[in-house]
XYZ file of C-alpha atoms in Angstrom:
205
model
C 36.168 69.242 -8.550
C 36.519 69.978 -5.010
C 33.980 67.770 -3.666
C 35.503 65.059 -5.892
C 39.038 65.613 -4.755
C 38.152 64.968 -1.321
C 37.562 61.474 -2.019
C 41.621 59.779 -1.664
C 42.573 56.456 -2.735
C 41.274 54.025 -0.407
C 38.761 55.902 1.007
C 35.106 54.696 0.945
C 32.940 56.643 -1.016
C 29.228 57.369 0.578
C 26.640 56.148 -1.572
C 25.141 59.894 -1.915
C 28.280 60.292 -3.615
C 28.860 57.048 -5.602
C 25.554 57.754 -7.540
C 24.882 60.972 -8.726
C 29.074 61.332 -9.179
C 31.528 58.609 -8.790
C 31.857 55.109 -10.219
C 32.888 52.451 -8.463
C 31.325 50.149 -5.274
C 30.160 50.902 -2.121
C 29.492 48.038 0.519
C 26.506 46.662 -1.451
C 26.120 48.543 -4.283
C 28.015 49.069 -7.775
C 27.853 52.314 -9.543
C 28.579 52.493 -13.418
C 27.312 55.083 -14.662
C 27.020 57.934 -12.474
C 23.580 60.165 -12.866
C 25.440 63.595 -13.373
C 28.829 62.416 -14.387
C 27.652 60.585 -17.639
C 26.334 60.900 -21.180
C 22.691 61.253 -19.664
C 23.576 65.008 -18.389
C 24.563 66.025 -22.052
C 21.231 64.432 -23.161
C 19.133 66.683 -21.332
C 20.670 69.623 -22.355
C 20.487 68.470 -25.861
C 16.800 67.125 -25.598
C 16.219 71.440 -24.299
C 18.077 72.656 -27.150
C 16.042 70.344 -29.648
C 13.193 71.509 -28.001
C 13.916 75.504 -28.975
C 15.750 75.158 -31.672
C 15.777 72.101 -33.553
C 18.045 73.345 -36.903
C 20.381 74.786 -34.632
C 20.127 71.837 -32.005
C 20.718 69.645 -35.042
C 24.867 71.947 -36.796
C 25.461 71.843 -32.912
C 24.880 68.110 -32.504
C 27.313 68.368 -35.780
C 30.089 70.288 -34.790
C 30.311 68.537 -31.307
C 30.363 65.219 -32.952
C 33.916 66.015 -35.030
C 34.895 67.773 -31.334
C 34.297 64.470 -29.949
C 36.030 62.547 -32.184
C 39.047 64.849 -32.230
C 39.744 64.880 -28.671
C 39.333 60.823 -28.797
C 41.804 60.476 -30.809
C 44.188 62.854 -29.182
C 43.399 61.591 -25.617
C 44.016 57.987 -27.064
C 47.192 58.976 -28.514
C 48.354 60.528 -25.460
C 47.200 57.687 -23.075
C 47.237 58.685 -19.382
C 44.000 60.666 -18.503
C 40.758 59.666 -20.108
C 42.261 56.333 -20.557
C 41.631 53.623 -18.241
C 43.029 50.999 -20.375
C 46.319 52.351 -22.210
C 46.870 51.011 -25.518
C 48.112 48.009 -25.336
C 50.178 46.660 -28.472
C 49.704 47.730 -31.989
C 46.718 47.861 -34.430
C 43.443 49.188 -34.504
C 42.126 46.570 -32.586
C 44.415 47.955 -30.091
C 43.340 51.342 -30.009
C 39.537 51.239 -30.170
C 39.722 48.413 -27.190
C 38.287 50.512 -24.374
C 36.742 50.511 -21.224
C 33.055 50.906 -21.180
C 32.256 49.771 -17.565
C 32.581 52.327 -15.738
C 33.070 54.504 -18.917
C 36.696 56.048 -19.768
C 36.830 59.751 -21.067
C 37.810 58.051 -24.727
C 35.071 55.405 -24.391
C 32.444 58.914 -24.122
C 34.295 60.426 -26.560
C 34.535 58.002 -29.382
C 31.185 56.670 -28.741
C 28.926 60.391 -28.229
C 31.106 61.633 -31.608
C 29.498 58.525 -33.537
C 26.253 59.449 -32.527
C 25.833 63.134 -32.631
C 27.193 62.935 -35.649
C 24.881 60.071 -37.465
C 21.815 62.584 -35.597
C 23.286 65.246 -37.301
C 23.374 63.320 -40.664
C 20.061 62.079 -39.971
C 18.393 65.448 -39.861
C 19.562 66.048 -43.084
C 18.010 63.497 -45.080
C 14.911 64.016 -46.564
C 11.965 61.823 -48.443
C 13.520 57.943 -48.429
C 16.286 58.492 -46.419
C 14.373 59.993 -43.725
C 11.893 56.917 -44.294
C 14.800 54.556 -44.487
C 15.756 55.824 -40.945
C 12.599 55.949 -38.918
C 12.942 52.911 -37.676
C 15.605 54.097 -35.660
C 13.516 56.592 -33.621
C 11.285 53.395 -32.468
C 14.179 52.205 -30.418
C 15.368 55.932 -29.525
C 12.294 56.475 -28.314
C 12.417 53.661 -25.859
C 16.486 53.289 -25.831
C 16.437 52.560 -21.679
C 13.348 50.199 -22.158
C 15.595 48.630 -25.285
C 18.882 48.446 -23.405
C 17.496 46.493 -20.256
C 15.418 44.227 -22.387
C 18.423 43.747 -24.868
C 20.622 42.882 -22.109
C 18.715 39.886 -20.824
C 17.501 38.970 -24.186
C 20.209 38.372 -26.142
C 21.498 36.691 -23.006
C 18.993 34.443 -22.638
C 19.340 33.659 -26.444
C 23.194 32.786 -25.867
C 22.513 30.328 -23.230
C 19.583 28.296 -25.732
C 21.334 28.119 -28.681
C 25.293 28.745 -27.920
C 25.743 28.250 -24.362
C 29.478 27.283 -25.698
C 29.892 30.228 -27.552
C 29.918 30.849 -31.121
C 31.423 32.624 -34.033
C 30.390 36.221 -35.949
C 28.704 34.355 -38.693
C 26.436 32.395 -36.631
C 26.123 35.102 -34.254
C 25.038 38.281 -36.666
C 21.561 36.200 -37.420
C 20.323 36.188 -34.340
C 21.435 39.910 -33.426
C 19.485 40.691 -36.348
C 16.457 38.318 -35.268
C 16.414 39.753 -31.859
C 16.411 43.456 -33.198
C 13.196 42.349 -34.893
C 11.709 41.480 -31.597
C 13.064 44.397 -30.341
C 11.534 46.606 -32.548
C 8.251 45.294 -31.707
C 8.672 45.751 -28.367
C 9.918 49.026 -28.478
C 7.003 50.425 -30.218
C 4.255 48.284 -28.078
C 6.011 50.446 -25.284
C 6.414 53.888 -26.784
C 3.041 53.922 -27.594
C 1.890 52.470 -24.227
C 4.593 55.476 -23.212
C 2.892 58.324 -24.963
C -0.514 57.531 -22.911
C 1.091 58.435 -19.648
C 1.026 61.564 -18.063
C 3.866 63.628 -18.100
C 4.682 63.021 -14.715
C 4.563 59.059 -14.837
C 7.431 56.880 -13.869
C 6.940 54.911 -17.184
C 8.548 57.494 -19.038
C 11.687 57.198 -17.919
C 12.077 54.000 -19.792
């Protein structure tokens, strides 16, 4: 907190800084999502846990979900810190509309309690559930290979086929087409993945 509270409004943040800390833009660069200050710090330490203790990896990815979610909804009711965009009007529309570049407190919040919570749930199913779910671990296995390819994919397929724009109905085919390419891509690559060494570059996607 020190080193953070050095940094004044209107003073330019050193890149050594921006990256592994603060978001926001240097001279030349943009920094969204800070290396230490982000949702990837709290998946290492629950990748380790899994890694020991998997059952108890699993009530812990549980109980922090509904934390999560609880201290969403109070910071969102509060507004002020954790919010970079107060709620504006009234509706639900309203309060879920958040701020995901850089990511507000809520936006981390709302979105980690969804997903520790649907791992937690997932653990717990057994025979077709657990079948009806693998699929899922193809593009968890891969999820930074899947989120830079589904960025410029689904881009690419807006400007062929709706480069005016569309509605939801037109829209949710294709989402659902491209996840189909996606999962094949995603498990070319995890396999590819899994012949690397350990210390191999490629397995950071």
């Amino acid at each position: 907190m020190h080193f953070m509270g050095r940094f004044r409004r209107g003073t330019l943040i050193p890149i050594s800084a921006r990256v592994p800390l603060v978001a926001g833009s240097t001279d030349r660069v943009i920094v969204l999502y800070p290396a230490l200050a982000s949702a990837r710090a709290l998946g290492l330490v629950l990748g380790r846990a899994l890694a020991r203790n998997p059952a108890a990896a699993y009530r812990w990815a549980g109980w922090a979900g509904l934390g999560c979610l609880a201290g969403f909804a109070l910071l969102r009711a509060l507004g002020g810190f954790g919010n970079l965009r107060p709620v504006e009007g009234s509706g639900l529309i309203a309060f879920f509309s958040l701020v995901k570049y850089p990511p507000a407190l809520t936006y981390l919040l709302w979105t980690l309690g969804i997903d520790l919570l649907a791992l937690y749930g997932c653990a717990r199913l057994a025979g077709a559930g657990r079948r009806a779910v693998a699929p899922l671990t193809v593009f968890g296995g891969s999820a930074l290979f899947f989120y830079l390819v589904h960025l410029y994919g689904y881009g690419l397929a807006g400007r062929l086929f709706a480069p005016q724009g569309t509605g939801l109905v037109a829209m949710y085919p294709v989402w659902v087409l491209g996840l189909a390419v996606l999962f094949v891509l995603c498990r070319w690559y995890g396999r590819f993945k899994r012949r690397q060494p350990p210390d191999s570059l490629w397995r950071l996607l």
